[in-house]
């Protein structure tokens, strides 16, 4: 019995941590740059495949591959915002219309990235072996790669927290999410901050992808499910709230881990039911105002 | 040379003209008031000075140099600090973080600790509560914070938009005292106010804006006796 509970808790923490990462990423993109990025999951897929390629073809350790993924995904996100979204923002008359159009563009990006990825990497599942041995706590066997993923997730979250709360750019980002016009009055270059936030969102997705490739098989159509999960967590945690994404991600991870024990096919169904109930009971999300 | 000199400024929101041929001067160490009814264009004028609204024509010179095409951060670095209407604090950040953001341009960021001490000396209440979120402050404390934040960039000119709005008479007087203190520290002030009597008492000169045009200007000691001002703005 305690054996099962320990496994459920661990699995909840591991998946919850990854959900939290991708949801914090989406929150950065929506909370500041006002882009509900439907192509978020594709950045996860790209992160996963870059890691897989570097590991299997270049023989680099997955951890090093993860570190290489970070500037790559950041640059893709940053440049996308500086060119595409910035242009769109300048051309769109109202903020509301921009949010709608930006989401449509991200839909387009989702299909484009997916088809390009399929051309390059095909559509069959891929994987590699990393830290596949396990050890035992009592009677429970725990795979080392899963613990490693959890460990990296925690480190990244802590770094992200310090970045947002202690650094000049972090403070500028938080100010911009609360009142962009006032942030501009402080001399904060709001367009630059938005592009950086979009890039950071992409980094967090890329890291999540890297981590997923260490414990699961990956395929080029894996992104969509994670986009949906991130959207659910972001709504669950209250749109735009970073602590909300963290808590929401963990909750979803635990719920998923319990559901998986009962019936794996119910995984996404339960999430949808959860979000519907939550939207009816607490429309502003768990920690939203 | 005036510290701020505006000539024939014309501003539009879309096709609607909001400022018409506005000219105005502020000399060093003066307190100059900008009065006018709601919607006259006072905030628009301040927004234009700090580069948030691009003017269609006219010039704005600060310390003799044209600042019309500068970015917001460049204007702050020249020494102009803008305290917008309604405070515009960052509600979910602490007092200390709000103050730090007042020193956001790199030039001031590096010396922010020293500036912070200076602001805390001026507003001890902010020091006591520096870890508190801005949203939890009282109206008066919020205005103190807004002023403190405005001082974090060591300005030589402060643009104040309706600082006393919504404050009790006692709190409002305190705000006006602080404005006088700014001048003692060598900071020039251009202030927009609805509180006409108190403003005319502390300011040196005033401009009255009506429907986007300057309709009256002069020394405050004279304006306070002006019949138009008395009937239109002091309800007498
Ligand atoms: N962003 C904007 N877009 C369009 N019109 C605007 C905008 N801001 C202000 N206006 C209009 O410009 C005119 C002047 O507004 P402004 O805010 O400068 O007035 P004000 O003198 O500061 O008034 P108040 O005393 O109420 O603050 C008003 O008619 C207002 O409706
Ligand atoms: Mg105004």
PDB file of C-alpha atoms in Angstrom, chain B:
ATOM      1  CA  UNK B   1      17.342  79.796 -20.498  1.00  0.00           C
ATOM      2  CA  UNK B   2      14.104  78.088 -19.365  1.00  0.00           C
ATOM      3  CA  UNK B   3      14.510  74.494 -18.211  1.00  0.00           C
ATOM      4  CA  UNK B   4      11.442  73.520 -20.264  1.00  0.00           C
ATOM      5  CA  UNK B   5      10.181  75.396 -23.284  1.00  0.00           C
ATOM      6  CA  UNK B   6       7.207  74.300 -25.354  1.00  0.00           C
ATOM      7  CA  UNK B   7       6.248  76.129 -28.543  1.00  0.00           C
ATOM      8  CA  UNK B   8       3.119  75.841 -30.679  1.00  0.00           C
ATOM      9  CA  UNK B   9       2.431  72.264 -29.788  1.00  0.00           C
ATOM     10  CA  UNK B  10      -0.401  70.517 -31.651  1.00  0.00           C
ATOM     11  CA  UNK B  11      -1.516  67.035 -30.642  1.00  0.00           C
ATOM     12  CA  UNK B  12      -4.039  64.585 -31.983  1.00  0.00           C
ATOM     13  CA  UNK B  13      -5.607  61.325 -30.882  1.00  0.00           C
ATOM     14  CA  UNK B  14      -6.431  59.832 -34.260  1.00  0.00           C
ATOM     15  CA  UNK B  15      -8.212  62.604 -36.120  1.00  0.00           C
ATOM     16  CA  UNK B  16      -9.262  64.495 -33.028  1.00  0.00           C
ATOM     17  CA  UNK B  17      -7.099  67.465 -32.139  1.00  0.00           C
ATOM     18  CA  UNK B  18      -6.617  67.719 -28.386  1.00  0.00           C
ATOM     19  CA  UNK B  19      -3.902  70.390 -28.029  1.00  0.00           C
ATOM     20  CA  UNK B  20      -3.915  73.604 -30.086  1.00  0.00           C
ATOM     21  CA  UNK B  21      -0.817  75.764 -30.409  1.00  0.00           C
ATOM     22  CA  UNK B  22       0.182  75.282 -26.809  1.00  0.00           C
ATOM     23  CA  UNK B  23       3.217  77.280 -25.702  1.00  0.00           C
ATOM     24  CA  UNK B  24       4.586  77.182 -22.193  1.00  0.00           C
ATOM     25  CA  UNK B  25       7.781  77.892 -20.301  1.00  0.00           C
ATOM     26  CA  UNK B  26       9.134  76.675 -17.006  1.00  0.00           C
ATOM     27  CA  UNK B  27      12.170  78.401 -15.503  1.00  0.00           C
ATOM     28  CA  UNK B  28      14.656  76.617 -13.291  1.00  0.00           C
ATOM     29  CA  UNK B  29      13.481  76.084  -9.677  1.00  0.00           C
ATOM     30  CA  UNK B  30       9.980  77.324 -10.413  1.00  0.00           C
ATOM     31  CA  UNK B  31       6.731  75.656  -9.450  1.00  0.00           C
ATOM     32  CA  UNK B  32       4.433  76.084 -12.421  1.00  0.00           C
ATOM     33  CA  UNK B  33       0.810  74.969 -12.292  1.00  0.00           C
ATOM     34  CA  UNK B  34      -1.302  73.755 -15.178  1.00  0.00           C
ATOM     35  CA  UNK B  35      -5.001  74.231 -14.479  1.00  0.00           C
ATOM     36  CA  UNK B  36      -8.092  73.414 -16.467  1.00  0.00           C
ATOM     37  CA  UNK B  37     -11.390  71.539 -16.494  1.00  0.00           C
ATOM     38  CA  UNK B  38     -11.702  67.788 -16.982  1.00  0.00           C
ATOM     39  CA  UNK B  39     -10.783  66.856 -20.514  1.00  0.00           C
ATOM     40  CA  UNK B  40      -8.975  70.132 -21.209  1.00  0.00           C
ATOM     41  CA  UNK B  41      -5.838  68.245 -22.264  1.00  0.00           C
ATOM     42  CA  UNK B  42      -3.598  68.609 -19.198  1.00  0.00           C
ATOM     43  CA  UNK B  43      -2.571  64.974 -18.982  1.00  0.00           C
ATOM     44  CA  UNK B  44      -2.120  64.872 -22.730  1.00  0.00           C
ATOM     45  CA  UNK B  45       0.358  67.733 -22.490  1.00  0.00           C
ATOM     46  CA  UNK B  46       2.398  65.918 -19.838  1.00  0.00           C
ATOM     47  CA  UNK B  47       2.226  62.681 -21.851  1.00  0.00           C
ATOM     48  CA  UNK B  48       3.547  64.533 -24.858  1.00  0.00           C
ATOM     49  CA  UNK B  49       6.478  65.981 -22.925  1.00  0.00           C
ATOM     50  CA  UNK B  50       7.638  62.504 -21.881  1.00  0.00           C
ATOM     51  CA  UNK B  51       7.211  61.095 -25.355  1.00  0.00           C
ATOM     52  CA  UNK B  52       4.123  58.929 -24.796  1.00  0.00           C
ATOM     53  CA  UNK B  53       2.052  60.932 -27.302  1.00  0.00           C
ATOM     54  CA  UNK B  54       3.912  62.104 -30.409  1.00  0.00           C
ATOM     55  CA  UNK B  55       3.044  65.716 -31.289  1.00  0.00           C
ATOM     56  CA  UNK B  56       1.938  66.567 -34.809  1.00  0.00           C
ATOM     57  CA  UNK B  57       3.844  69.825 -34.789  1.00  0.00           C
ATOM     58  CA  UNK B  58       5.619  72.157 -32.400  1.00  0.00           C
ATOM     59  CA  UNK B  59       8.749  71.874 -30.314  1.00  0.00           C
ATOM     60  CA  UNK B  60       9.631  70.752 -26.810  1.00  0.00           C
ATOM     61  CA  UNK B  61      13.044  71.775 -25.512  1.00  0.00           C
ATOM     62  CA  UNK B  62      14.520  70.623 -22.238  1.00  0.00           C
ATOM     63  CA  UNK B  63      17.612  72.511 -21.071  1.00  0.00           C
ATOM     64  CA  UNK B  64      17.847  73.947 -24.539  1.00  0.00           C
ATOM     65  CA  UNK B  65      17.757  70.622 -26.380  1.00  0.00           C
ATOM     66  CA  UNK B  66      14.945  69.260 -28.508  1.00  0.00           C
ATOM     67  CA  UNK B  67      13.488  66.136 -26.871  1.00  0.00           C
ATOM     68  CA  UNK B  68      10.586  65.416 -29.218  1.00  0.00           C
ATOM     69  CA  UNK B  69      11.966  62.272 -30.806  1.00  0.00           C
ATOM     70  CA  UNK B  70      13.669  60.771 -27.745  1.00  0.00           C
ATOM     71  CA  UNK B  71      12.547  57.464 -26.229  1.00  0.00           C
ATOM     72  CA  UNK B  72      10.899  57.364 -22.809  1.00  0.00           C
ATOM     73  CA  UNK B  73      14.037  56.045 -21.203  1.00  0.00           C
ATOM     74  CA  UNK B  74      16.214  58.729 -22.836  1.00  0.00           C
ATOM     75  CA  UNK B  75      13.886  61.425 -21.556  1.00  0.00           C
ATOM     76  CA  UNK B  76      14.119  60.039 -18.017  1.00  0.00           C
ATOM     77  CA  UNK B  77      17.909  59.970 -18.362  1.00  0.00           C
ATOM     78  CA  UNK B  78      17.910  63.635 -19.326  1.00  0.00           C
ATOM     79  CA  UNK B  79      16.340  64.353 -15.921  1.00  0.00           C
ATOM     80  CA  UNK B  80      12.573  64.491 -16.389  1.00  0.00           C
ATOM     81  CA  UNK B  81      10.440  62.440 -14.029  1.00  0.00           C
ATOM     82  CA  UNK B  82       6.756  61.863 -14.701  1.00  0.00           C
ATOM     83  CA  UNK B  83       4.263  61.028 -11.972  1.00  0.00           C
ATOM     84  CA  UNK B  84       1.205  59.953 -13.943  1.00  0.00           C
ATOM     85  CA  UNK B  85      -2.404  60.503 -12.971  1.00  0.00           C
ATOM     86  CA  UNK B  86      -3.689  57.883 -10.528  1.00  0.00           C
ATOM     87  CA  UNK B  87      -0.210  56.916  -9.314  1.00  0.00           C
ATOM     88  CA  UNK B  88       0.106  53.930 -11.674  1.00  0.00           C
ATOM     89  CA  UNK B  89       1.945  51.917  -9.054  1.00  0.00           C
ATOM     90  CA  UNK B  90       2.658  48.232  -9.644  1.00  0.00           C
ATOM     91  CA  UNK B  91       0.051  46.782  -7.279  1.00  0.00           C
ATOM     92  CA  UNK B  92       1.525  43.308  -6.824  1.00  0.00           C
ATOM     93  CA  UNK B  93       5.053  44.477  -6.181  1.00  0.00           C
ATOM     94  CA  UNK B  94       6.464  45.658  -2.880  1.00  0.00           C
ATOM     95  CA  UNK B  95       7.108  49.270  -1.975  1.00  0.00           C
ATOM     96  CA  UNK B  96      10.803  48.671  -2.369  1.00  0.00           C
ATOM     97  CA  UNK B  97      10.398  47.107  -5.813  1.00  0.00           C
ATOM     98  CA  UNK B  98       8.168  49.961  -6.954  1.00  0.00           C
ATOM     99  CA  UNK B  99      10.836  52.411  -5.861  1.00  0.00           C
ATOM    100  CA  UNK B 100      13.588  50.443  -7.588  1.00  0.00           C
ATOM    101  CA  UNK B 101      11.650  50.557 -10.843  1.00  0.00           C
ATOM    102  CA  UNK B 102      11.760  54.341 -10.631  1.00  0.00           C
ATOM    103  CA  UNK B 103      15.499  53.922 -11.113  1.00  0.00           C
ATOM    104  CA  UNK B 104      15.146  51.492 -14.030  1.00  0.00           C
ATOM    105  CA  UNK B 105      17.375  53.237 -16.606  1.00  0.00           C
ATOM    106  CA  UNK B 106      20.891  51.753 -16.201  1.00  0.00           C
ATOM    107  CA  UNK B 107      22.309  55.144 -15.330  1.00  0.00           C
ATOM    108  CA  UNK B 108      20.257  55.220 -12.117  1.00  0.00           C
ATOM    109  CA  UNK B 109      19.986  51.487 -11.446  1.00  0.00           C
ATOM    110  CA  UNK B 110      23.597  51.245 -10.367  1.00  0.00           C
ATOM    111  CA  UNK B 111      23.232  53.884  -7.663  1.00  0.00           C
ATOM    112  CA  UNK B 112      19.717  52.874  -6.610  1.00  0.00           C
ATOM    113  CA  UNK B 113      20.696  51.868  -3.067  1.00  0.00           C
ATOM    114  CA  UNK B 114      21.939  55.367  -2.254  1.00  0.00           C
ATOM    115  CA  UNK B 115      18.918  56.995  -3.890  1.00  0.00           C
ATOM    116  CA  UNK B 116      16.666  54.648  -1.964  1.00  0.00           C
ATOM    117  CA  UNK B 117      18.155  55.861   1.319  1.00  0.00           C
ATOM    118  CA  UNK B 118      17.523  59.449   0.289  1.00  0.00           C
ATOM    119  CA  UNK B 119      13.875  58.677  -0.554  1.00  0.00           C
ATOM    120  CA  UNK B 120      13.435  56.761   2.709  1.00  0.00           C
ATOM    121  CA  UNK B 121      14.730  59.815   4.587  1.00  0.00           C
ATOM    122  CA  UNK B 122      12.089  61.911   2.916  1.00  0.00           C
ATOM    123  CA  UNK B 123       9.278  59.364   3.410  1.00  0.00           C
ATOM    124  CA  UNK B 124      10.051  57.349   6.562  1.00  0.00           C
ATOM    125  CA  UNK B 125       6.714  55.531   6.269  1.00  0.00           C
ATOM    126  CA  UNK B 126       7.944  53.896   3.060  1.00  0.00           C
ATOM    127  CA  UNK B 127      11.021  52.578   4.802  1.00  0.00           C
ATOM    128  CA  UNK B 128       8.959  50.973   7.545  1.00  0.00           C
ATOM    129  CA  UNK B 129       6.729  49.228   5.042  1.00  0.00           C
ATOM    130  CA  UNK B 130       9.165  48.469   2.261  1.00  0.00           C
ATOM    131  CA  UNK B 131       8.187  44.794   2.080  1.00  0.00           C
ATOM    132  CA  UNK B 132       4.464  45.527   1.848  1.00  0.00           C
ATOM    133  CA  UNK B 133       2.637  45.165  -1.482  1.00  0.00           C
ATOM    134  CA  UNK B 134       1.673  48.476  -3.053  1.00  0.00           C
ATOM    135  CA  UNK B 135      -1.958  47.359  -3.405  1.00  0.00           C
ATOM    136  CA  UNK B 136      -2.333  47.243   0.375  1.00  0.00           C
ATOM    137  CA  UNK B 137      -1.344  50.892   0.982  1.00  0.00           C
ATOM    138  CA  UNK B 138      -3.799  53.649   1.880  1.00  0.00           C
ATOM    139  CA  UNK B 139      -4.520  56.368  -0.664  1.00  0.00           C
ATOM    140  CA  UNK B 140      -2.142  58.799   1.004  1.00  0.00           C
ATOM    141  CA  UNK B 141       0.638  56.234   1.283  1.00  0.00           C
ATOM    142  CA  UNK B 142       0.186  55.389  -2.377  1.00  0.00           C
ATOM    143  CA  UNK B 143       0.786  59.016  -3.319  1.00  0.00           C
ATOM    144  CA  UNK B 144       3.895  59.066  -1.115  1.00  0.00           C
ATOM    145  CA  UNK B 145       5.123  55.979  -2.927  1.00  0.00           C
ATOM    146  CA  UNK B 146       4.342  57.516  -6.311  1.00  0.00           C
ATOM    147  CA  UNK B 147       6.387  60.575  -5.343  1.00  0.00           C
ATOM    148  CA  UNK B 148       9.200  58.483  -3.955  1.00  0.00           C
ATOM    149  CA  UNK B 149       9.306  56.444  -7.157  1.00  0.00           C
ATOM    150  CA  UNK B 150       9.407  59.638  -9.192  1.00  0.00           C
ATOM    151  CA  UNK B 151      12.444  60.815  -7.237  1.00  0.00           C
ATOM    152  CA  UNK B 152      14.411  57.613  -7.796  1.00  0.00           C
ATOM    153  CA  UNK B 153      15.805  58.946 -11.062  1.00  0.00           C
ATOM    154  CA  UNK B 154      17.289  62.089  -9.486  1.00  0.00           C
ATOM    155  CA  UNK B 155      15.158  64.367 -11.662  1.00  0.00           C
ATOM    156  CA  UNK B 156      15.754  68.030 -12.296  1.00  0.00           C
ATOM    157  CA  UNK B 157      12.172  68.453 -13.515  1.00  0.00           C
ATOM    158  CA  UNK B 158       9.135  66.695 -12.032  1.00  0.00           C
ATOM    159  CA  UNK B 159       5.831  66.501 -13.881  1.00  0.00           C
ATOM    160  CA  UNK B 160       3.078  65.840 -11.360  1.00  0.00           C
ATOM    161  CA  UNK B 161      -0.431  64.897 -12.495  1.00  0.00           C
ATOM    162  CA  UNK B 162      -3.184  65.429  -9.900  1.00  0.00           C
ATOM    163  CA  UNK B 163      -1.230  64.260  -6.902  1.00  0.00           C
ATOM    164  CA  UNK B 164      -3.826  65.445  -4.418  1.00  0.00           C
ATOM    165  CA  UNK B 165      -6.716  63.699  -6.151  1.00  0.00           C
ATOM    166  CA  UNK B 166      -8.882  61.728  -3.755  1.00  0.00           C
ATOM    167  CA  UNK B 167      -6.935  62.697  -0.641  1.00  0.00           C
ATOM    168  CA  UNK B 168      -8.337  64.162   2.563  1.00  0.00           C
ATOM    169  CA  UNK B 169      -7.670  67.909   2.987  1.00  0.00           C
ATOM    170  CA  UNK B 170      -5.013  67.098   5.575  1.00  0.00           C
ATOM    171  CA  UNK B 171      -3.250  64.588   3.339  1.00  0.00           C
ATOM    172  CA  UNK B 172      -3.540  66.960   0.377  1.00  0.00           C
ATOM    173  CA  UNK B 173      -1.815  69.712   2.356  1.00  0.00           C
ATOM    174  CA  UNK B 174       0.948  67.287   3.172  1.00  0.00           C
ATOM    175  CA  UNK B 175       1.384  66.570  -0.524  1.00  0.00           C
ATOM    176  CA  UNK B 176       1.615  70.295  -1.276  1.00  0.00           C
ATOM    177  CA  UNK B 177       4.229  70.656   1.474  1.00  0.00           C
ATOM    178  CA  UNK B 178       6.277  67.980  -0.218  1.00  0.00           C
ATOM    179  CA  UNK B 179       6.024  69.810  -3.538  1.00  0.00           C
ATOM    180  CA  UNK B 180       7.486  72.872  -1.830  1.00  0.00           C
ATOM    181  CA  UNK B 181      10.232  70.691  -0.391  1.00  0.00           C
ATOM    182  CA  UNK B 182      11.107  69.493  -3.884  1.00  0.00           C
ATOM    183  CA  UNK B 183      11.762  73.050  -4.927  1.00  0.00           C
ATOM    184  CA  UNK B 184      13.992  73.574  -1.895  1.00  0.00           C
ATOM    185  CA  UNK B 185      16.029  70.634  -3.179  1.00  0.00           C
ATOM    186  CA  UNK B 186      16.453  72.375  -6.493  1.00  0.00           C
ATOM    187  CA  UNK B 187      13.860  70.336  -8.385  1.00  0.00           C
ATOM    188  CA  UNK B 188      11.686  72.252 -10.819  1.00  0.00           C
ATOM    189  CA  UNK B 189       8.007  71.298 -10.769  1.00  0.00           C
ATOM    190  CA  UNK B 190       5.253  71.412 -13.363  1.00  0.00           C
ATOM    191  CA  UNK B 191       2.049  70.332 -11.690  1.00  0.00           C
ATOM    192  CA  UNK B 192      -1.438  69.603 -12.903  1.00  0.00           C
ATOM    193  CA  UNK B 193      -4.066  70.144 -10.203  1.00  0.00           C
ATOM    194  CA  UNK B 194      -7.801  70.363  -9.598  1.00  0.00           C
ATOM    195  CA  UNK B 195      -7.192  71.805  -6.155  1.00  0.00           C
ATOM    196  CA  UNK B 196      -6.911  75.331  -7.528  1.00  0.00           C
ATOM    197  CA  UNK B 197      -6.722  77.446  -4.386  1.00  0.00           C
ATOM    198  CA  UNK B 198      -3.961  75.476  -2.702  1.00  0.00           C
ATOM    199  CA  UNK B 199      -2.095  75.189  -5.952  1.00  0.00           C
ATOM    200  CA  UNK B 200      -2.119  78.931  -6.554  1.00  0.00           C
ATOM    201  CA  UNK B 201      -0.832  79.403  -3.025  1.00  0.00           C
ATOM    202  CA  UNK B 202       2.287  77.299  -3.528  1.00  0.00           C
ATOM    203  CA  UNK B 203       3.016  77.795  -7.235  1.00  0.00           C
ATOM    204  CA  UNK B 204       4.873  80.734  -8.805  1.00  0.00           C
ATOM    205  CA  UNK B 205       3.074  80.866 -12.105  1.00  0.00           C
ATOM    206  CA  UNK B 206       0.144  79.106 -13.700  1.00  0.00           C
ATOM    207  CA  UNK B 207      -1.305  78.341 -17.113  1.00  0.00           C
ATOM    208  CA  UNK B 208      -4.987  77.665 -17.683  1.00  0.00           C
ATOM    209  CA  UNK B 209      -5.858  75.216 -20.415  1.00  0.00           C
ATOM    210  CA  UNK B 210      -9.339  75.275 -21.934  1.00  0.00           C
ATOM    211  CA  UNK B 211     -10.396  72.901 -24.703  1.00  0.00           C
ATOM    212  CA  UNK B 212      -6.782  72.295 -25.546  1.00  0.00           C
ATOM    213  CA  UNK B 213      -5.715  75.942 -25.744  1.00  0.00           C
ATOM    214  CA  UNK B 214      -3.887  78.080 -23.204  1.00  0.00           C
ATOM    215  CA  UNK B 215      -6.461  80.739 -22.368  1.00  0.00           C
ATOM    216  CA  UNK B 216      -4.784  82.424 -19.436  1.00  0.00           C
ATOM    217  CA  UNK B 217      -1.348  82.608 -17.868  1.00  0.00           C
ATOM    218  CA  UNK B 218       0.325  84.634 -15.179  1.00  0.00           C
ATOM    219  CA  UNK B 219       1.807  84.954 -11.724  1.00  0.00           C
ATOM    220  CA  UNK B 220      -0.158  83.019  -9.143  1.00  0.00           C
ATOM    221  CA  UNK B 221      -0.437  85.990  -6.807  1.00  0.00           C
ATOM    222  CA  UNK B 222      -2.311  87.809  -9.577  1.00  0.00           C
ATOM    223  CA  UNK B 223      -4.348  84.858 -10.810  1.00  0.00           C
ATOM    224  CA  UNK B 224      -5.686  84.237  -7.322  1.00  0.00           C
ATOM    225  CA  UNK B 225      -7.523  87.587  -7.646  1.00  0.00           C
ATOM    226  CA  UNK B 226      -8.608  86.941 -11.238  1.00  0.00           C
ATOM    227  CA  UNK B 227     -12.397  86.939 -11.662  1.00  0.00           C
ATOM    228  CA  UNK B 228     -12.407  84.254 -14.339  1.00  0.00           C
ATOM    229  CA  UNK B 229     -10.389  81.924 -12.132  1.00  0.00           C
ATOM    230  CA  UNK B 230     -12.552  82.719  -9.143  1.00  0.00           C
ATOM    231  CA  UNK B 231     -15.822  81.878 -10.892  1.00  0.00           C
ATOM    232  CA  UNK B 232     -14.642  79.028 -13.086  1.00  0.00           C
ATOM    233  CA  UNK B 233     -12.318  77.136 -10.746  1.00  0.00           C
ATOM    234  CA  UNK B 234     -12.886  78.256  -7.183  1.00  0.00           C
ATOM    235  CA  UNK B 235     -16.675  78.368  -7.228  1.00  0.00           C
ATOM    236  CA  UNK B 236     -16.917  81.962  -6.042  1.00  0.00           C
TER     237      UNK B 236
END
